[in-house]
PDB file of C-alpha atoms in Angstrom:
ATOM      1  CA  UNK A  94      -5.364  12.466   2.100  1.00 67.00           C
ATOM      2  CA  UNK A  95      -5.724   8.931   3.733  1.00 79.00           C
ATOM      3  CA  UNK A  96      -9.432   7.947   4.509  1.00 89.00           C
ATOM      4  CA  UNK A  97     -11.213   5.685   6.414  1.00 94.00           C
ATOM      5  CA  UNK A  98     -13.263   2.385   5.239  1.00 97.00           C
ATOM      6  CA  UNK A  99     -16.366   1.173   7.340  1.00 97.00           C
ATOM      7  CA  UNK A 100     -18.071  -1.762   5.803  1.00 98.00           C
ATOM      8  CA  UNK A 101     -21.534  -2.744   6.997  1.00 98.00           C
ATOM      9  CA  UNK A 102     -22.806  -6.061   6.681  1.00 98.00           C
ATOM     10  CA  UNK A 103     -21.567  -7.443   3.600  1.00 98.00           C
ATOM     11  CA  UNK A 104     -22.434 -10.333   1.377  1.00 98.00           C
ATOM     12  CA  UNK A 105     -20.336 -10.623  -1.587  1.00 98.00           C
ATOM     13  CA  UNK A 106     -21.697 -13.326  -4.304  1.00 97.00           C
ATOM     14  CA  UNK A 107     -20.602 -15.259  -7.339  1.00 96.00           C
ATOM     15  CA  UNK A 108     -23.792 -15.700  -8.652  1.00 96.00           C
ATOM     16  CA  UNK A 109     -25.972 -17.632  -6.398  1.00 95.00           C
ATOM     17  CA  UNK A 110     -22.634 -18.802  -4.309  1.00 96.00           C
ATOM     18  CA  UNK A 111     -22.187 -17.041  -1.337  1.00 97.00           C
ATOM     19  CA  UNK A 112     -18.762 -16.709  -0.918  1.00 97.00           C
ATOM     20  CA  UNK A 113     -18.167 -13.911   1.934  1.00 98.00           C
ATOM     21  CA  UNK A 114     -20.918 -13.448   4.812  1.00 98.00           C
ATOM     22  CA  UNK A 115     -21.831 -10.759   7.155  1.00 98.00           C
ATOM     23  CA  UNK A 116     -19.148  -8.670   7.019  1.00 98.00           C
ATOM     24  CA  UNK A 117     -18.689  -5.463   9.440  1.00 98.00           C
ATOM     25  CA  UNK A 118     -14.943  -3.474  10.189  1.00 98.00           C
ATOM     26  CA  UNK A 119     -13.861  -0.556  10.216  1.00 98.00           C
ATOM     27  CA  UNK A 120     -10.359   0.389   8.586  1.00 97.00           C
ATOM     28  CA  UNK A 121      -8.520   3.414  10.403  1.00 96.00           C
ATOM     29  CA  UNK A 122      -7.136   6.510   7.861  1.00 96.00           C
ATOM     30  CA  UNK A 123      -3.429   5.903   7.828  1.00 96.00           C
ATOM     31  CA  UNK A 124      -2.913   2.665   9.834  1.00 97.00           C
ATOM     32  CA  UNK A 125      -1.808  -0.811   7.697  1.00 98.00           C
ATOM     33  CA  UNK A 126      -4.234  -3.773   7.993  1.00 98.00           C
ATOM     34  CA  UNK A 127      -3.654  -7.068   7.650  1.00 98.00           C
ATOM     35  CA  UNK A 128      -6.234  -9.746   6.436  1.00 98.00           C
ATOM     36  CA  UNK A 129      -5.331 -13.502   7.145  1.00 98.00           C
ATOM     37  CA  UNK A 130      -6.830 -16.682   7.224  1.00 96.00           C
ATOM     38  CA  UNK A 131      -6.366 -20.226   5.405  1.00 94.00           C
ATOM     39  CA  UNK A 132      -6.570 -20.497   1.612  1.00 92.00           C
ATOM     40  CA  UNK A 133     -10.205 -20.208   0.279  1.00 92.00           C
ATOM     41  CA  UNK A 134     -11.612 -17.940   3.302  1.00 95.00           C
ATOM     42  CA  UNK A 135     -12.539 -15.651   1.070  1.00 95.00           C
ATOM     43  CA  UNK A 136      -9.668 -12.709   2.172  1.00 97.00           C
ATOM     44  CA  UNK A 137      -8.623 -11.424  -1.499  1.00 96.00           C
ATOM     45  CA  UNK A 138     -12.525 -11.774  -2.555  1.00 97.00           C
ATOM     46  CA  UNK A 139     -13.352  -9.281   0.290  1.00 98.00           C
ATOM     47  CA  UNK A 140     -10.330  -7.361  -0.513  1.00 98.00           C
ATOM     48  CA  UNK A 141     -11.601  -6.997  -3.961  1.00 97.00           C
ATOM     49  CA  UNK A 142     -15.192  -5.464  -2.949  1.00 97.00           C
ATOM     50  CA  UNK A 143     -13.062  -2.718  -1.411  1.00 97.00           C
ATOM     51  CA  UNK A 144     -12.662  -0.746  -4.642  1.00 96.00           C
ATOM     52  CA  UNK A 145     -15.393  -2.521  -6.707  1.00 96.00           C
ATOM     53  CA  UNK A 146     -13.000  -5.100  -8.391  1.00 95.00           C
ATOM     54  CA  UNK A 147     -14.913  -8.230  -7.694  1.00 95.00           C
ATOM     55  CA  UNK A 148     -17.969  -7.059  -9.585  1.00 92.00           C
ATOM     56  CA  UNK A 149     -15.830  -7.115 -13.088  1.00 93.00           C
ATOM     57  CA  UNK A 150     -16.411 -10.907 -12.865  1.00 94.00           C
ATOM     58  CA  UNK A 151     -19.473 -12.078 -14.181  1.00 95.00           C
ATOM     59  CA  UNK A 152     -22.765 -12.760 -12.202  1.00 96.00           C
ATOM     60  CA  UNK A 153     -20.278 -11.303  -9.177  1.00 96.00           C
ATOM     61  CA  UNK A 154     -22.094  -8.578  -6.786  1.00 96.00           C
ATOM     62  CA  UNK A 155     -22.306  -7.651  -3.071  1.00 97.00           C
ATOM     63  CA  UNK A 156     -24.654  -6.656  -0.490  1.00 97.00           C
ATOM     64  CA  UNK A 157     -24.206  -4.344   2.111  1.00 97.00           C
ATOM     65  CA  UNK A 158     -22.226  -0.911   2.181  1.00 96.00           C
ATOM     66  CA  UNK A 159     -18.701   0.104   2.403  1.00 97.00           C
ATOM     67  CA  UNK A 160     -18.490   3.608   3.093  1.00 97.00           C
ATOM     68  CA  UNK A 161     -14.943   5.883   2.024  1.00 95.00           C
ATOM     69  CA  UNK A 162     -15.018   8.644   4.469  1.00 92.00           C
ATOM     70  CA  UNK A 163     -19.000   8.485   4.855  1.00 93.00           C
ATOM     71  CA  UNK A 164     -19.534   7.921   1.344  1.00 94.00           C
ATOM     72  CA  UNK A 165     -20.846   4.125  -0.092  1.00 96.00           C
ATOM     73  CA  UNK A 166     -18.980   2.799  -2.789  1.00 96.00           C
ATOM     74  CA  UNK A 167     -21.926   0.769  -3.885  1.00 96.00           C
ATOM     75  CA  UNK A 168     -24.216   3.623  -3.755  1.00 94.00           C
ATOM     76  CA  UNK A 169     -26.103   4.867  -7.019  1.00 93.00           C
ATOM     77  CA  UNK A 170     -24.389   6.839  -9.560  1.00 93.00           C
ATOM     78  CA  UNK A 171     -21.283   5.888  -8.105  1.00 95.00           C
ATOM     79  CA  UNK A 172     -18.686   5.443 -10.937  1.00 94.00           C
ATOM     80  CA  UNK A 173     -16.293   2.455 -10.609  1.00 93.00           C
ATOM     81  CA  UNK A 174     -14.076   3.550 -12.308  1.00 89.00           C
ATOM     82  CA  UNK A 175     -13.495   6.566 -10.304  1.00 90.00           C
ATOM     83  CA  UNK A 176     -13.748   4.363  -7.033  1.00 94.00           C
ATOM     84  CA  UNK A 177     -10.944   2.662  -8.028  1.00 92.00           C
ATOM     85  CA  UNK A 178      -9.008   5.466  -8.663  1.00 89.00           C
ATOM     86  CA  UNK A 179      -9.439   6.448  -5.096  1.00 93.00           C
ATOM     87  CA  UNK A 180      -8.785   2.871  -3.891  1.00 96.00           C
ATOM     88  CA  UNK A 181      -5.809   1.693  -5.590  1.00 95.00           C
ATOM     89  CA  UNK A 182      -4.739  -2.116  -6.042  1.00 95.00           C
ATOM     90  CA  UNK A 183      -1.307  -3.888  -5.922  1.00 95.00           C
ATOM     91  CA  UNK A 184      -1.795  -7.632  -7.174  1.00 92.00           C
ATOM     92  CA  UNK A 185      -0.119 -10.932  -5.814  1.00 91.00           C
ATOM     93  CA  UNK A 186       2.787 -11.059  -9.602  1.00 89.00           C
ATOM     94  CA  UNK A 187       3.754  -7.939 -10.371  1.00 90.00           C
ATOM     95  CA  UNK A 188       2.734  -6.631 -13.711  1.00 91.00           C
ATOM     96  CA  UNK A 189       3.873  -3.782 -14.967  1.00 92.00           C
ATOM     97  CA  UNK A 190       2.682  -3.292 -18.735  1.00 93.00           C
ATOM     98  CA  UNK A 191       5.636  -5.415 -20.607  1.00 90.00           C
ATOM     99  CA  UNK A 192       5.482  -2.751 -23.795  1.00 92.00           C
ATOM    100  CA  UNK A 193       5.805   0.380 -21.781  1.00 95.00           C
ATOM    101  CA  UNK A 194       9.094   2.274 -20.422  1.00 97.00           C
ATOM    102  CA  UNK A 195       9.916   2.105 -16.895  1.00 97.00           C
ATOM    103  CA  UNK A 196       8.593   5.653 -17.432  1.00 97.00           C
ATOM    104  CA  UNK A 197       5.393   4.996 -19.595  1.00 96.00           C
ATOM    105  CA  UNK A 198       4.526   2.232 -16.450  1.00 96.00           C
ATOM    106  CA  UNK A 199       4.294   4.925 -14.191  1.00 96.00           C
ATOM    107  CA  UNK A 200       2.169   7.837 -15.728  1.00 95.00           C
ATOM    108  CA  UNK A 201       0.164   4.485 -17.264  1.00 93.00           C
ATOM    109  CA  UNK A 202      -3.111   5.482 -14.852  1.00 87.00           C
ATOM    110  CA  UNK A 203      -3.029   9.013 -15.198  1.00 87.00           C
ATOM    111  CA  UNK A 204      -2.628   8.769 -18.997  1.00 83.00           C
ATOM    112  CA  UNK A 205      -5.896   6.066 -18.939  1.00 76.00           C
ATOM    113  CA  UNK A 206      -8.092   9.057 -16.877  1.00 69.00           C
ATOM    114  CA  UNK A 207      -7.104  11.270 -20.343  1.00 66.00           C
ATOM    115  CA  UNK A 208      -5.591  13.866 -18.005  1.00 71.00           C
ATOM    116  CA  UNK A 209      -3.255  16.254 -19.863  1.00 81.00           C
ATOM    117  CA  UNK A 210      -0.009  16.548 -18.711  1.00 86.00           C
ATOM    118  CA  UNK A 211       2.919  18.597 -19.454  1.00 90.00           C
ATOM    119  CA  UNK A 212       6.442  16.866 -19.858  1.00 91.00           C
ATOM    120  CA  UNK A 213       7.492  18.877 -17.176  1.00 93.00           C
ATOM    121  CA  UNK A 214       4.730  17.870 -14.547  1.00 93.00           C
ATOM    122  CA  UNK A 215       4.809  14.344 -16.349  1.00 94.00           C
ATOM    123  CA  UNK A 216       8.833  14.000 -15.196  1.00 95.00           C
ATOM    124  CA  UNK A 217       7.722  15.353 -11.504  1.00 96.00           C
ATOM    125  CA  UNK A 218       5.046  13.248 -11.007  1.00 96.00           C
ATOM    126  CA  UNK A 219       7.277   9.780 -12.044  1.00 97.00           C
ATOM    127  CA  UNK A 220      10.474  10.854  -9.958  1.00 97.00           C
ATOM    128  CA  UNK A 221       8.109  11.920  -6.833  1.00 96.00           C
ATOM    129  CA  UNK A 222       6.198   7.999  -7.515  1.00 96.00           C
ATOM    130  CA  UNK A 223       9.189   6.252  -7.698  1.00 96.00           C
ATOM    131  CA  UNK A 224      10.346   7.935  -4.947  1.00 94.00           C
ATOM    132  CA  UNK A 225       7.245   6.879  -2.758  1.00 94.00           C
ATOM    133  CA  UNK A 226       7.639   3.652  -4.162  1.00 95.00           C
ATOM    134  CA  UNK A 227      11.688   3.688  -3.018  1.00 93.00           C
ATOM    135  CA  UNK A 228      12.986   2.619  -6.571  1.00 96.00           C
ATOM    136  CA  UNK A 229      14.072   6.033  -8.105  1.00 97.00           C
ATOM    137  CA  UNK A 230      17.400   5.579  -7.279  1.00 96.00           C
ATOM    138  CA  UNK A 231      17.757   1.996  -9.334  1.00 96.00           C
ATOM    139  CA  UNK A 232      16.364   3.407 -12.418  1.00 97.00           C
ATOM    140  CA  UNK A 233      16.603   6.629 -12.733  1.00 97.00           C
ATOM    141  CA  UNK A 234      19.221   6.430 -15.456  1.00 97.00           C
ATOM    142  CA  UNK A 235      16.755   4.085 -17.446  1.00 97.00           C
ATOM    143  CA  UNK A 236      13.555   5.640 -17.242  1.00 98.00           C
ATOM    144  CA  UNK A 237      13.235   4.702 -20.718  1.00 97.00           C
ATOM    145  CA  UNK A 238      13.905   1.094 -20.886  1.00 96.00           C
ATOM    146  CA  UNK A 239      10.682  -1.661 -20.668  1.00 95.00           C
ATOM    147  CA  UNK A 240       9.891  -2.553 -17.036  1.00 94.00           C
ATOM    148  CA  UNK A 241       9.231  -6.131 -17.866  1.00 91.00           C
ATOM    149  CA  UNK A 242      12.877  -5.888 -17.415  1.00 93.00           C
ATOM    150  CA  UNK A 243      13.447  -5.169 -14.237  1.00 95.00           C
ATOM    151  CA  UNK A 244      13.823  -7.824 -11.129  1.00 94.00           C
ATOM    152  CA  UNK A 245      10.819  -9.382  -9.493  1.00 93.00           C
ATOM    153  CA  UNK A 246      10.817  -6.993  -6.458  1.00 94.00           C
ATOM    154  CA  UNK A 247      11.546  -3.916  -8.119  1.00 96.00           C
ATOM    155  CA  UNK A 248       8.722  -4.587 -11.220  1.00 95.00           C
ATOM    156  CA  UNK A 249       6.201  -4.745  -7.942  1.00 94.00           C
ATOM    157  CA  UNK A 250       7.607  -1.802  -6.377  1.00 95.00           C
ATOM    158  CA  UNK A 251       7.184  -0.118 -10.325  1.00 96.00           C
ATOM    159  CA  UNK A 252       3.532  -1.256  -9.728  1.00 95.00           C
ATOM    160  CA  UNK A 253       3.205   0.300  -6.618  1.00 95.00           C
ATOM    161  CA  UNK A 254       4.424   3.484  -7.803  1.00 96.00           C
ATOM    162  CA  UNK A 255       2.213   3.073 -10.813  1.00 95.00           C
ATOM    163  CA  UNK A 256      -0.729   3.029  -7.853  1.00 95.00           C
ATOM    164  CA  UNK A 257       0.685   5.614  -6.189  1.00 94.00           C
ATOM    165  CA  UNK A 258       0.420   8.190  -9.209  1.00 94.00           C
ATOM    166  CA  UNK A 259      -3.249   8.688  -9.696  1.00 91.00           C
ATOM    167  CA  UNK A 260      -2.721   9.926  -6.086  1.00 91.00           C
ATOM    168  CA  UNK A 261      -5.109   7.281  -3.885  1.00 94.00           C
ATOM    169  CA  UNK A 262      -6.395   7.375  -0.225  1.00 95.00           C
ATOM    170  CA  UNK A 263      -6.530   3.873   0.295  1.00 97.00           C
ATOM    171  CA  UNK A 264      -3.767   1.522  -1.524  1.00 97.00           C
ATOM    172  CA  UNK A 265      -4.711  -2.561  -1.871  1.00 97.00           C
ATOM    173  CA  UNK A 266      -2.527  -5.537  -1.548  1.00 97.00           C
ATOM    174  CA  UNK A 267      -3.178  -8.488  -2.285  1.00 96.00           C
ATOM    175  CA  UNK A 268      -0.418 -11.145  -1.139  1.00 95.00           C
ATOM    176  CA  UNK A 269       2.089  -8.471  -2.605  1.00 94.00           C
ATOM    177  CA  UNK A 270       5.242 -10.297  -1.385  1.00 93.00           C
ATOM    178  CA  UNK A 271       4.198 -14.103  -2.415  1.00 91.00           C
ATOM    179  CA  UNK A 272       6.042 -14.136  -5.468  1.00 87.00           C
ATOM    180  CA  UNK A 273       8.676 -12.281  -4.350  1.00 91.00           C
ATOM    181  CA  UNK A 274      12.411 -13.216  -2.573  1.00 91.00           C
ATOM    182  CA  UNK A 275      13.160 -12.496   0.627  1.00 92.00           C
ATOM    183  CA  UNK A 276      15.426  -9.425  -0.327  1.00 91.00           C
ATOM    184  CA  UNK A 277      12.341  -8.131  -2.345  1.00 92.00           C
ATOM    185  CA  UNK A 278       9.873  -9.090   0.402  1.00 93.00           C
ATOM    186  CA  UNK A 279      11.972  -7.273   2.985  1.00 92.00           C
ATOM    187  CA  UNK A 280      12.071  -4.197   0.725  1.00 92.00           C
ATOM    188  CA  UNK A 281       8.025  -4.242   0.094  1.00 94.00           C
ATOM    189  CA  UNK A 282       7.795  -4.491   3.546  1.00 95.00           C
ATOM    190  CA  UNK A 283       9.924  -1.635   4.531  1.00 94.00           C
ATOM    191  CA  UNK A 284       7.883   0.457   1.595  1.00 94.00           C
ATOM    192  CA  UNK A 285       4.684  -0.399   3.607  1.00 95.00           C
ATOM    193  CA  UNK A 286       5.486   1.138   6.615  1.00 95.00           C
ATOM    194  CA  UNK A 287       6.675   4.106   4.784  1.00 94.00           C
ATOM    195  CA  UNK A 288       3.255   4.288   2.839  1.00 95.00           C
ATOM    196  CA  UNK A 289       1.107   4.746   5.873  1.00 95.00           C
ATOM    197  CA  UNK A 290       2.384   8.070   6.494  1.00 95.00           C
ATOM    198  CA  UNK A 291       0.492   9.007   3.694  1.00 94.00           C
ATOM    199  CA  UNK A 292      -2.349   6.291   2.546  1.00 95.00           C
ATOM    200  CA  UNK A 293      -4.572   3.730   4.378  1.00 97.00           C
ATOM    201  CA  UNK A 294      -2.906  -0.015   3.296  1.00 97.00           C
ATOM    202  CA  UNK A 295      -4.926  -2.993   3.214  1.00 98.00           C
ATOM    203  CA  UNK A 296      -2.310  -6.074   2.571  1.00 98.00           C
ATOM    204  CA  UNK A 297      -3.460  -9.564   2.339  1.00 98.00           C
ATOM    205  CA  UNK A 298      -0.988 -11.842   3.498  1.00 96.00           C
ATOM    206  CA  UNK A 299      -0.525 -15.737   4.032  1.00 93.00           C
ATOM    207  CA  UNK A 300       2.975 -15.353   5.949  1.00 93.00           C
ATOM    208  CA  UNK A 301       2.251 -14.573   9.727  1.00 93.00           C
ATOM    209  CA  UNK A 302       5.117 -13.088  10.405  1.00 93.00           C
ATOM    210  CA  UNK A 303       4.688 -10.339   7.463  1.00 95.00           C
ATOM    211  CA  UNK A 304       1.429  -9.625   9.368  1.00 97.00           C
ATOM    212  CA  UNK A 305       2.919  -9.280  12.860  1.00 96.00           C
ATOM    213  CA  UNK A 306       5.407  -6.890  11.335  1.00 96.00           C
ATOM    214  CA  UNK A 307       3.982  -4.164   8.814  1.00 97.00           C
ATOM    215  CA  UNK A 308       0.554  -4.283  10.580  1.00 98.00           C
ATOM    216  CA  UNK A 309      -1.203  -2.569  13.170  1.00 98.00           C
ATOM    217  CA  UNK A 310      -4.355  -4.313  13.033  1.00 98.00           C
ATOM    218  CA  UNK A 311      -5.031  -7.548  11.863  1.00 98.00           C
ATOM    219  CA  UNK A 312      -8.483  -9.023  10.307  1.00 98.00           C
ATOM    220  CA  UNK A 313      -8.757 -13.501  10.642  1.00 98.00           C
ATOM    221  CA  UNK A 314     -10.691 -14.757   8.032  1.00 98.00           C
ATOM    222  CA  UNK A 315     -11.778 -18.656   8.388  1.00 97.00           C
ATOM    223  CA  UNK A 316     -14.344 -20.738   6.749  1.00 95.00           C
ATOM    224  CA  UNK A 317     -16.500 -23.957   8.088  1.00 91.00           C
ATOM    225  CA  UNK A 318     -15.843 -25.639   5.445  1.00 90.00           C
ATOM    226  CA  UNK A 319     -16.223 -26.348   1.210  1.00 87.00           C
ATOM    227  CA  UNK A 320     -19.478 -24.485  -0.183  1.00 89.00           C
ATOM    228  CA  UNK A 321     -19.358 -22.377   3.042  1.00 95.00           C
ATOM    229  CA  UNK A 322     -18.757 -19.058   3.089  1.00 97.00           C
ATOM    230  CA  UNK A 323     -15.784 -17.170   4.207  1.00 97.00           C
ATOM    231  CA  UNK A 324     -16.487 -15.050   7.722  1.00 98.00           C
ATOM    232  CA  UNK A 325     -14.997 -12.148   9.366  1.00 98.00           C
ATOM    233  CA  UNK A 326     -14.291 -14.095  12.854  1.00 98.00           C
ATOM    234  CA  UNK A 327     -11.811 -11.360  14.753  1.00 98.00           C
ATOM    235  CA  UNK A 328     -10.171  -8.043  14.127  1.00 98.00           C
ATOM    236  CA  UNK A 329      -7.992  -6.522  16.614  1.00 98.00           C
ATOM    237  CA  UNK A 330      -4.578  -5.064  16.992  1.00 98.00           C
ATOM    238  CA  UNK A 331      -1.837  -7.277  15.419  1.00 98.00           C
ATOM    239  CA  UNK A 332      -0.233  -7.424  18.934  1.00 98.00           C
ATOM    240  CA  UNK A 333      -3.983  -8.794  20.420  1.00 98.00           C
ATOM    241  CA  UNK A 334      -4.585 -11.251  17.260  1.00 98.00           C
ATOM    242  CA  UNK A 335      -1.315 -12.876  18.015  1.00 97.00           C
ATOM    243  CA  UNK A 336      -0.895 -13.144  21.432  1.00 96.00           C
ATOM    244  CA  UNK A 337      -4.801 -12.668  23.118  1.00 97.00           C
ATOM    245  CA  UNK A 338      -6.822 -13.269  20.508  1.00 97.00           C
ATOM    246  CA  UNK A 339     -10.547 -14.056  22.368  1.00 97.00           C
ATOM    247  CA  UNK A 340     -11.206 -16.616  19.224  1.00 97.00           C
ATOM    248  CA  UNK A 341      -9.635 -20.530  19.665  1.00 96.00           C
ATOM    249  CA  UNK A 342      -9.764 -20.474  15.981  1.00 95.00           C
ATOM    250  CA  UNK A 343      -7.579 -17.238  15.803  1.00 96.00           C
ATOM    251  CA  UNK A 344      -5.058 -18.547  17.840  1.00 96.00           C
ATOM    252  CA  UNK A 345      -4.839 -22.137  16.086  1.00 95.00           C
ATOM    253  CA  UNK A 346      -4.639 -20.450  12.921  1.00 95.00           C
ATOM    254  CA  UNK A 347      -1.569 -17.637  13.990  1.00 94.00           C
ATOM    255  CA  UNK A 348       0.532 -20.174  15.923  1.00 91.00           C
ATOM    256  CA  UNK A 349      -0.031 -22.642  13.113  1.00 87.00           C
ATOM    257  CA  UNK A 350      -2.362 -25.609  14.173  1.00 82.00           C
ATOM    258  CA  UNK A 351      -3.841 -24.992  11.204  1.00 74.00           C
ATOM    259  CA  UNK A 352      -4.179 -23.303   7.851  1.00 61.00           C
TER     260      UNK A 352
END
């Protein structure tokens, strides 16, 4: 179900800015990766190339390849839509759609791909979601009610079992915990190493020690400075990043020198 990601040599652009360079890594089916790296590195602009969400800004496009189980993302004739259906994304605030049901929230992807559903596989599919996304058991007595009004931590978990419908191999993060208490956080956190039984995670992350725990291999972005752009400068188990990493910058950056 899970898949791999290699990505070859990317450039990824906002118009003539340059804002990621010479990217190459390879993402393991079924592991959790970390990204890290001081604000403005360009870590949730990569993240976005991953399932062709960068290019829905204007004048934005990449160079290079990034390959899903052999296949490029980029290539010709590929559909982005369908790429992102495969490569699903869980943003920094959670946000659930504030009209829909707890419910509506969930089957919200499948129901935008016009697949017909029955009721019955319809209530399946959300209790088997919610499930995956550990937050049946708060709500399944109000399935019906809006999920703008749920708590903070349980409206992103309701987005990640939103994700998890459309049935994805590789599931996004960016900064998923930021807005989040530490209750919340704790519970994400718990949910991602539960998730890579089944998926390939990608998590951007500013808190170190979120990295050191849910990952097993962590990516350090840095940059040389404003107008520069962001590089790939190590990638390496999480235990290697922060405790050998062969990089000074790495190791400034993870036992906070800078950043």
């Amino acid at each position: 179900m899970s898949k791999s990601i290699e990505v070859n040599d990317l450039n990824v652009y906002y118009g003539d800015f340059l804002a990621v360079e010479g990217v190459s890594i390879d993402i393991q089916p079924r592991t959790v990766t970390a990204f890290i790296g001081p604000s403005g590195c360009g870590k949730s602009t990569f993240l976005r190339t991953l399932n062709r969400m960068h290019e829905v800004i204007p004048g934005a496009y990449v160079q290079g390849e990034v390959l899903l189980d052999g296949q490029n993302l980029y290539g010709s004739g590929v559909d982005p839509v369908l790429v992102r259906r495969q490569v699903g994304m869980v943003f920094q605030r959670p946000n659930p759609f504030p009209t829909m049901s707890i419910r509506e929230n969930v089957l919200a992807g499948v129901t935008l791909n016009n697949k017909r559903i029955s009721k019955g596989d319809a209530d399946d599919l959300v209790e088997k979601s919610l499930r995956g996304a550990n937050l049946w058991n708060e709500v399944k007595d109000r399935l019906d009610r809006p999920g703008s009004g749920l708590s903070g931590g349980q409206q992103q978990r309701l987005c990640i079992a939103r994700t998890i419908a459309v049935s994805p191999q590789v599931i996004l993060m960016d900064e998923p915990c930021s807005a989040l208490d530490p209750i919340s956080t704790f519970a994400i956190e718990e949910l991602i190493s539960e998730l890579k039984n089944d998926y390939t995670v990608v998590i951007v992350t500013h808190n170190m020690q979120q990295a050191s725990r849910v990952s097993d291999k962590t990516a350090f972005f840095n940059i040389a400075g404003t107008g520069k752009p962001g590089k790939l400068i190590e990638y390496d188990t999480t235990s290697t990043i922060f405790t050998t990493p062969s990089v000074q910058a790495t190791e400034d950056y993870v036992s906070g020198r800078f950043g």
